[in-house]
Each structure stands twice: as C-alpha cells, then as structure tokens.
CSV table of C-alpha atoms (C1' of nucleotides) in Angstrom, one decimal:
chain,number,residue,atom,x,y,z
A,1,UNK,CA,128.0,-79.1,57.3
A,2,UNK,CA,126.9,-79.2,53.6
A,3,UNK,CA,127.0,-75.9,51.7
A,4,UNK,CA,124.9,-75.0,48.7
A,5,UNK,CA,125.5,-72.5,45.9
A,6,UNK,CA,122.8,-70.1,44.9
A,7,UNK,CA,122.0,-71.9,41.7
A,8,UNK,CA,121.7,-75.3,43.5
A,9,UNK,CA,119.0,-73.8,45.7
A,10,UNK,CA,117.4,-71.9,42.8
A,11,UNK,CA,117.2,-75.2,40.9
A,12,UNK,CA,115.9,-77.1,43.9
A,13,UNK,CA,113.1,-74.6,44.6
A,14,UNK,CA,112.4,-74.0,40.9
A,15,UNK,CA,113.0,-70.2,41.0
A,16,UNK,CA,115.7,-68.0,39.5
A,17,UNK,CA,118.8,-66.9,41.3
A,18,UNK,CA,117.5,-63.3,41.1
A,19,UNK,CA,114.6,-64.3,43.4
A,20,UNK,CA,117.0,-65.6,46.0
A,21,UNK,CA,119.2,-62.5,45.8
A,22,UNK,CA,116.1,-60.4,46.1
A,23,UNK,CA,115.1,-62.2,49.3
A,24,UNK,CA,118.5,-61.3,50.7
A,25,UNK,CA,118.1,-57.7,49.5
A,26,UNK,CA,114.9,-57.3,51.6
A,27,UNK,CA,116.4,-59.1,54.6
A,28,UNK,CA,114.7,-62.4,54.4
A,29,UNK,CA,118.0,-64.3,54.2
A,30,UNK,CA,121.5,-63.6,55.4
A,31,UNK,CA,123.7,-66.3,53.9
A,32,UNK,CA,127.4,-66.5,54.8
A,33,UNK,CA,130.0,-65.6,52.1
A,34,UNK,CA,133.2,-67.3,51.3
A,35,UNK,CA,136.5,-65.5,50.6
A,36,UNK,CA,135.6,-64.4,47.1
A,37,UNK,CA,132.2,-63.2,48.1
A,38,UNK,CA,130.1,-66.2,47.0
A,39,UNK,CA,127.0,-66.9,49.0
A,40,UNK,CA,127.2,-70.1,51.0
A,41,UNK,CA,123.8,-71.5,51.9
A,42,UNK,CA,123.2,-74.1,54.6
A,43,UNK,CA,120.3,-76.1,56.0
A,44,UNK,CA,119.1,-73.0,57.8
A,45,UNK,CA,118.4,-71.1,54.6
A,46,UNK,CA,116.8,-74.1,53.1
A,47,UNK,CA,114.3,-74.2,55.9
A,48,UNK,CA,113.7,-70.5,55.6
A,49,UNK,CA,113.1,-70.7,51.9
A,50,UNK,CA,110.6,-73.5,52.5
A,51,UNK,CA,108.7,-71.3,54.9
A,52,UNK,CA,108.9,-68.4,52.4
A,53,UNK,CA,107.5,-70.3,49.4
A,54,UNK,CA,104.8,-72.0,51.4
A,55,UNK,CA,103.8,-68.6,52.8
A,56,UNK,CA,103.8,-67.0,49.4
A,57,UNK,CA,101.7,-69.7,47.8
A,58,UNK,CA,99.0,-69.0,50.3
A,59,UNK,CA,98.5,-65.3,50.1
A,60,UNK,CA,101.1,-63.9,52.5
A,61,UNK,CA,103.2,-61.1,51.1
A,62,UNK,CA,107.0,-60.9,51.7
A,63,UNK,CA,106.6,-58.4,54.5
A,64,UNK,CA,104.3,-60.7,56.5
A,65,UNK,CA,106.6,-63.7,55.7
A,66,UNK,CA,109.6,-61.7,56.9
A,67,UNK,CA,108.0,-61.4,60.3
A,68,UNK,CA,107.4,-65.1,60.5
A,69,UNK,CA,111.0,-65.9,59.4
A,70,UNK,CA,112.5,-63.6,61.9
A,71,UNK,CA,110.2,-65.0,64.5
A,72,UNK,CA,111.6,-68.5,64.1
A,73,UNK,CA,115.1,-67.3,63.4
A,74,UNK,CA,116.3,-65.5,66.5
A,75,UNK,CA,116.1,-67.5,69.7
A,76,UNK,CA,114.1,-65.5,72.2
A,77,UNK,CA,116.1,-65.8,75.3
A,78,UNK,CA,114.7,-64.4,78.5
A,79,UNK,CA,111.3,-65.1,80.1
A,80,UNK,CA,109.4,-62.0,78.8
A,81,UNK,CA,110.8,-62.1,75.3
A,82,UNK,CA,109.9,-65.8,75.1
A,83,UNK,CA,106.4,-65.2,76.2
A,84,UNK,CA,105.9,-62.4,73.6
A,85,UNK,CA,107.3,-64.6,70.9
A,86,UNK,CA,104.9,-67.3,71.8
A,87,UNK,CA,102.0,-64.9,71.8
A,88,UNK,CA,103.0,-63.5,68.4
A,89,UNK,CA,103.4,-67.0,67.0
A,90,UNK,CA,100.0,-68.1,68.2
A,91,UNK,CA,98.6,-65.0,66.5
A,92,UNK,CA,100.1,-66.1,63.2
A,93,UNK,CA,98.9,-69.6,63.6
A,94,UNK,CA,95.4,-68.4,64.1
A,95,UNK,CA,95.7,-66.3,61.0
A,96,UNK,CA,96.5,-69.4,59.1
A,97,UNK,CA,93.6,-71.2,60.7
A,98,UNK,CA,91.3,-68.3,59.7
A,99,UNK,CA,92.4,-68.7,56.1
A,100,UNK,CA,91.8,-72.4,56.2
A,101,UNK,CA,88.2,-71.8,57.4
A,102,UNK,CA,87.5,-69.2,54.8
A,103,UNK,CA,88.8,-71.4,52.0
A,104,UNK,CA,86.5,-74.1,53.3
A,105,UNK,CA,83.6,-71.7,53.1
A,106,UNK,CA,84.7,-70.8,49.6
A,107,UNK,CA,84.8,-74.5,48.6
A,108,UNK,CA,81.3,-75.0,50.0
A,109,UNK,CA,80.0,-72.0,48.0
A,110,UNK,CA,81.6,-73.3,44.8
A,111,UNK,CA,80.1,-76.8,45.4
A,112,UNK,CA,76.6,-75.4,45.8
A,113,UNK,CA,77.1,-73.4,42.6
A,114,UNK,CA,78.1,-76.6,40.9
A,115,UNK,CA,75.0,-78.3,42.2
A,116,UNK,CA,73.0,-76.2,39.7
A,117,UNK,CA,74.9,-77.6,36.8
A,118,UNK,CA,74.7,-81.2,38.1
A,119,UNK,CA,70.9,-80.8,38.3
A,120,UNK,CA,70.8,-79.4,34.9
A,121,UNK,CA,72.8,-82.2,33.5
A,122,UNK,CA,70.6,-84.8,35.1
A,123,UNK,CA,67.6,-83.1,33.7
A,124,UNK,CA,69.1,-83.2,30.2
A,125,UNK,CA,69.9,-86.8,30.5
A,126,UNK,CA,66.5,-87.8,31.8
A,127,UNK,CA,65.0,-86.0,28.9
A,128,UNK,CA,67.0,-88.2,26.5
A,129,UNK,CA,65.2,-91.3,27.6
B,1,UNK,CA,65.0,-54.7,41.7
B,2,UNK,CA,67.3,-52.6,43.9
B,3,UNK,CA,70.0,-50.7,42.1
B,4,UNK,CA,73.3,-49.6,43.8
B,5,UNK,CA,75.7,-46.8,42.9
B,6,UNK,CA,79.4,-47.4,42.5
B,7,UNK,CA,80.2,-45.6,45.8
B,8,UNK,CA,77.6,-47.6,47.7
B,9,UNK,CA,79.3,-50.8,46.7
B,10,UNK,CA,82.7,-49.4,47.3
B,11,UNK,CA,81.7,-48.4,50.8
B,12,UNK,CA,80.0,-51.7,51.4
B,13,UNK,CA,83.1,-53.7,50.4
B,14,UNK,CA,85.5,-51.2,51.8
B,15,UNK,CA,87.4,-50.5,48.6
B,16,UNK,CA,87.7,-47.5,46.4
B,17,UNK,CA,85.5,-46.8,43.3
B,18,UNK,CA,88.6,-47.1,41.2
B,19,UNK,CA,88.9,-50.7,42.2
B,20,UNK,CA,85.4,-51.5,41.0
B,21,UNK,CA,86.0,-49.6,37.8
B,22,UNK,CA,89.2,-51.5,37.3
B,23,UNK,CA,87.3,-54.8,37.6
B,24,UNK,CA,85.0,-53.6,34.9
B,25,UNK,CA,88.0,-52.6,32.8
B,26,UNK,CA,89.4,-56.2,32.8
B,27,UNK,CA,86.0,-57.7,32.2
B,28,UNK,CA,85.1,-59.0,35.7
B,29,UNK,CA,81.9,-57.0,35.8
B,30,UNK,CA,79.5,-55.7,33.2
B,31,UNK,CA,77.1,-53.4,35.1
B,32,UNK,CA,74.2,-51.8,33.2
B,33,UNK,CA,74.2,-48.1,32.6
B,34,UNK,CA,71.4,-45.5,33.0
B,35,UNK,CA,70.7,-42.8,30.4
B,36,UNK,CA,73.4,-40.5,31.6
B,37,UNK,CA,76.0,-43.3,31.6
B,38,UNK,CA,76.1,-44.0,35.4
B,39,UNK,CA,76.7,-47.6,36.4
B,40,UNK,CA,73.8,-49.4,37.9
B,41,UNK,CA,74.8,-52.4,40.1
B,42,UNK,CA,72.4,-55.1,41.0
B,43,UNK,CA,72.4,-58.2,43.2
B,44,UNK,CA,74.3,-60.0,40.5
B,45,UNK,CA,77.3,-57.8,40.7
B,46,UNK,CA,77.2,-57.9,44.5
B,47,UNK,CA,77.5,-61.7,44.3
B,48,UNK,CA,80.3,-61.5,41.8
B,49,UNK,CA,82.2,-59.0,44.0
B,50,UNK,CA,81.8,-61.3,46.9
B,51,UNK,CA,83.4,-64.1,44.9
B,52,UNK,CA,86.1,-61.8,43.7
B,53,UNK,CA,87.1,-60.6,47.2
B,54,UNK,CA,87.0,-64.0,48.7
B,55,UNK,CA,89.2,-65.3,45.9
B,56,UNK,CA,91.7,-62.4,46.2
B,57,UNK,CA,92.0,-62.9,49.9
B,58,UNK,CA,93.2,-66.4,49.4
B,59,UNK,CA,95.9,-66.2,46.8
B,60,UNK,CA,94.0,-66.3,43.4
B,61,UNK,CA,94.9,-63.5,41.0
B,62,UNK,CA,92.4,-61.6,39.0
B,63,UNK,CA,92.9,-63.7,35.9
B,64,UNK,CA,92.1,-66.9,37.8
B,65,UNK,CA,89.1,-65.2,39.5
B,66,UNK,CA,87.9,-64.0,36.1
B,67,UNK,CA,87.7,-67.6,35.0
B,68,UNK,CA,85.6,-68.6,38.0
B,69,UNK,CA,83.3,-65.6,37.7
B,70,UNK,CA,82.7,-66.3,34.0
B,71,UNK,CA,82.1,-70.0,34.8
B,72,UNK,CA,79.3,-69.2,37.2
B,73,UNK,CA,78.0,-66.3,35.1
B,74,UNK,CA,77.0,-67.8,31.7
B,75,UNK,CA,74.6,-70.6,31.7
B,76,UNK,CA,76.1,-73.5,29.8
B,77,UNK,CA,73.3,-74.7,27.7
B,78,UNK,CA,73.8,-77.9,25.7
B,79,UNK,CA,75.0,-81.2,26.9
B,80,UNK,CA,78.7,-81.0,25.9
B,81,UNK,CA,79.2,-77.4,27.1
B,82,UNK,CA,77.5,-78.4,30.4
B,83,UNK,CA,79.8,-81.3,30.8
B,84,UNK,CA,82.9,-79.3,30.1
B,85,UNK,CA,81.8,-76.6,32.6
B,86,UNK,CA,81.3,-79.2,35.3
B,87,UNK,CA,84.8,-80.6,34.6
B,88,UNK,CA,86.3,-77.2,34.8
B,89,UNK,CA,84.5,-76.4,38.0
B,90,UNK,CA,85.6,-79.6,39.6
B,91,UNK,CA,89.1,-78.7,38.7
B,92,UNK,CA,88.8,-75.4,40.4
B,93,UNK,CA,87.3,-76.9,43.5
B,94,UNK,CA,90.1,-79.4,43.8
B,95,UNK,CA,92.6,-76.5,43.5
B,96,UNK,CA,90.9,-74.9,46.5
B,97,UNK,CA,91.0,-78.2,48.3
B,98,UNK,CA,94.7,-78.4,47.5
B,99,UNK,CA,95.3,-75.0,49.1
B,100,UNK,CA,93.4,-76.0,52.2
B,101,UNK,CA,95.6,-79.1,52.6
B,102,UNK,CA,98.8,-77.2,52.2
B,103,UNK,CA,97.7,-74.5,54.6
B,104,UNK,CA,97.1,-77.3,57.1
B,105,UNK,CA,100.6,-78.6,56.6
B,106,UNK,CA,101.9,-75.0,57.1
B,107,UNK,CA,99.9,-74.8,60.3
B,108,UNK,CA,101.4,-78.0,61.5
B,109,UNK,CA,104.9,-76.9,60.8
B,110,UNK,CA,104.4,-73.7,62.6
B,111,UNK,CA,103.0,-75.5,65.6
B,112,UNK,CA,106.0,-77.8,65.8
B,113,UNK,CA,108.3,-74.8,65.6
B,114,UNK,CA,106.3,-73.2,68.4
B,115,UNK,CA,106.8,-76.4,70.4
B,116,UNK,CA,110.4,-75.5,70.8
B,117,UNK,CA,109.5,-72.3,72.5
B,118,UNK,CA,106.9,-73.9,74.7
B,119,UNK,CA,109.5,-76.4,75.9
B,120,UNK,CA,112.0,-73.6,76.5
B,121,UNK,CA,109.4,-71.7,78.5
B,122,UNK,CA,108.6,-74.7,80.7
B,123,UNK,CA,112.3,-75.2,81.3
B,124,UNK,CA,112.7,-71.6,82.4
B,125,UNK,CA,109.7,-71.8,84.7
B,126,UNK,CA,110.9,-75.1,86.3
B,127,UNK,CA,114.3,-73.5,86.9
B,128,UNK,CA,112.6,-70.8,88.9
B,129,UNK,CA,111.4,-73.2,91.5
C,1,DA,C1',69.8,-21.1,39.2
C,2,DT,C1',73.6,-22.2,41.6
C,3,DT,C1',76.3,-25.1,44.5
C,4,DG,C1',78.3,-29.3,46.0
C,5,DA,C1',78.6,-34.0,45.9
C,6,DG,C1',78.9,-37.7,42.9
C,7,DC,C1',79.5,-39.6,38.4
C,8,DT,C1',82.1,-40.1,33.8
C,9,DT,C1',86.5,-41.1,30.9
C,10,DC,C1',91.3,-40.4,29.9
C,11,DA,C1',95.9,-40.9,31.3
C,12,DC,C1',99.9,-40.9,33.9
C,13,DG,C1',102.0,-42.5,38.6
C,14,DT,C1',103.1,-46.1,42.1
C,15,DT,C1',104.5,-50.4,44.5
C,16,DA,C1',105.8,-55.3,45.0
C,17,DA,C1',108.3,-58.8,43.2
C,18,DC,C1',111.0,-59.9,40.5
C,19,DG,C1',113.2,-60.0,35.0
C,20,DT,C1',117.0,-58.7,32.3
C,21,DC,C1',120.9,-56.9,30.7
C,22,DA,C1',126.0,-55.3,31.5
C,23,DA,C1',130.5,-55.4,33.3
C,24,DT,C1',133.4,-58.0,35.9
C,25,DG,C1',135.4,-61.7,39.1
C,26,DT,C1',136.0,-67.0,40.2
C,27,DT,C1',136.6,-71.8,39.7
C,28,DA,C1',137.0,-76.4,37.8
C,29,DA,C1',138.3,-79.0,33.9
C,30,DA,C1',140.6,-79.8,29.6
D,1,DT,C1',146.4,-71.6,30.9
D,2,DT,C1',142.5,-70.8,28.7
D,3,DT,C1',137.8,-71.6,28.3
D,4,DA,C1',133.1,-72.3,30.0
D,5,DA,C1',130.2,-72.3,33.5
D,6,DC,C1',129.5,-70.3,37.5
D,7,DA,C1',129.4,-66.1,40.7
D,8,DT,C1',129.2,-60.9,41.9
D,9,DT,C1',127.0,-56.0,42.0
D,10,DG,C1',124.6,-52.3,39.8
D,11,DA,C1',120.8,-50.6,37.5
D,12,DC,C1',117.1,-50.1,34.5
D,13,DG,C1',112.6,-52.7,32.7
D,14,DT,C1',108.1,-55.2,33.5
D,15,DT,C1',103.5,-56.5,35.2
D,16,DA,C1',99.5,-56.6,38.2
D,17,DA,C1',96.5,-54.0,40.7
D,18,DC,C1',95.3,-50.3,41.6
D,19,DG,C1',96.2,-44.6,43.1
D,20,DT,C1',95.7,-40.1,41.7
D,21,DG,C1',94.7,-36.1,39.4
D,22,DA,C1',92.3,-33.5,35.5
D,23,DA,C1',88.4,-32.0,32.9
D,24,DG,C1',83.9,-32.3,32.4
D,25,DC,C1',78.8,-34.1,33.0
D,26,DT,C1',74.7,-35.0,36.4
D,27,DC,C1',71.7,-34.7,40.2
D,28,DA,C1',69.7,-33.3,44.6
D,29,DA,C1',69.1,-29.6,47.6
D,30,DT,C1',68.9,-25.0,48.7
DNA sequence: ATTGAGCTTCACGTTAACGTCAATGTTAAA
DNA sequence: TTTAACATTGACGTTAACGTGAAGCTCAAT
C-alpha cells in the first residue's frame, strides 16, 4: 500500500501542510503515524480530502463536511444503523440537489439581467447604421 | 414609492440590522437617508439584497458579490463600456455554470458511495429469508 | 411631556479557517 | 557525519463577516 507524506498531499491538493494538520486537529482525518511520529497518508485520506475540498468549494463548512466524511468512513453494520445511514445520506444528497437548483435559478436571473445589456448593445449598433 | 426601515428588511430577510449596516459599510448598498439620518430602503435595495443572499448561500464571498451587484447597478453607457460589462457578466455566468457542474459531479460521487450501503442492505435482507 | 421602541455611530469582541513563527526531531544524500 | 530538506508540536496572529454593547438621537403613542 502506497504511503504519502503530508507535503506530498499538500502539493497534490495545492494547499499548505498547515491546512491538512488543521483537518486532523478538528477530526476530519486520522492518519496513521510511523515510529518517529510522522503522518502516513494512504488512499483513504486522499479520498477523504477530495470530498473535503469539493464540499468546501461549494458552500459547505467544515462541520457539515465532517458529518459527510464520517458518514462514508465508518461501515454501518447492523440493519438499523444501515438504514439510518442511508436516510442521512439521502438527506445530504437532496441538500446538494437543492443547491444545484438554486444555482440554476441564479444563473437564469443573471442571464435575464444580461439581456438588458444585450438589447442596449443591439440598439447602439443599429443606431450606427 | 414604498420605503422600508432597516428592521423591516432585516425581518423580511431573517438577518440582523447589523448585517445590513455591514453591507453598507463595505459598499454593497447605498440607501438614501431621511432628514434625521435614518436609512430609507426601496425596491432597489430589496433586489440587491436578494442577489446578495443568493450569492452567499452558494459559496461566493462578499467581495465577489460586490462585483456582481455593482455590475448590475450602474448602467454602462457607451459602446466600449457596454461590451466590457457584457464580457464580465458572461464570465460570472460561466463561473456559476462551473459550480453547477461540479455540484453535479459531487452528487454523483455521493450516490455511488451510497450504492455500497444499498447493496449491503439488500444483502442483509436477503439473508433474513 | 414622557416613555419606549427604534434609529444612529463608534468601537471592541467573536468565530472559522487557517497563516506564521519558534524550537526541536528525523531522514536521505553527499 | 554533517548538512538540507523534511517532519513534529505549541502558540500566537490574521481576515471575513458579523455580534454586542454603549451613548445618544427620533418618533409614535399615551
């Protein structure tokens, strides 16, 4: 299993090492350590960091992201636990869906605001003839 | 023309008056004042606040939002100015579009992560037979 | 005319999400 | 074996986006 150092990941994700340490501080990551205390990151942490940065980019704060990461981290064994996990996950997915829809509304509004400028430009260019 | 007080708007948008004053502080709003210095909000500020809160909700910070508000505030008279405004606006719209696409990717990823749980649940329920 | 709710401007406090030293330990290469 | 580039843990600093008084003005209602 390939292991990564903290600066390798920081480089890959284009953030500082402080950022990654901070994510461990608040419980978003729990990388293994080697004998001298160095963090050893694996594919698992890479996946988690991907989720974190995608989430951040789109308005979720680290507390919300933490919930998602923990959701897909622990394996929910047992019927009831599994069903609750699925319910929670579906809730999060529909939150994302909601954001998509509102962004589409926003895009539409911006486009109709732009229409005013397009009309104005056309008018100006017709006048030039 | 209907005028609104600061607390009427704060109530309507479900924020504090401090928030609205802060938006004026950083130049997002420039409401008129009456003789005694009270802020007088009109339909224009309501529209701007709608844009602000929608933007905030979806990951734009107040500096980015300020650019958008100013874009749709001043009327860009003159051919060159108008063309630059349109170009800028189109840029902003494609930024929004980009966010929509990435959110869709995120949704897809979450759904495929959920699939694992669905499969597991099915397995559990088959075992019960 | 007074009271209470609402407005004003300072101006300092707070929280999230890191930035930025400092002091020290580790490791790979020359 | 020493040097340079890495790592570690404190711990204080910073910025955005407000929160929270304080001190005083205004307005509507009693």
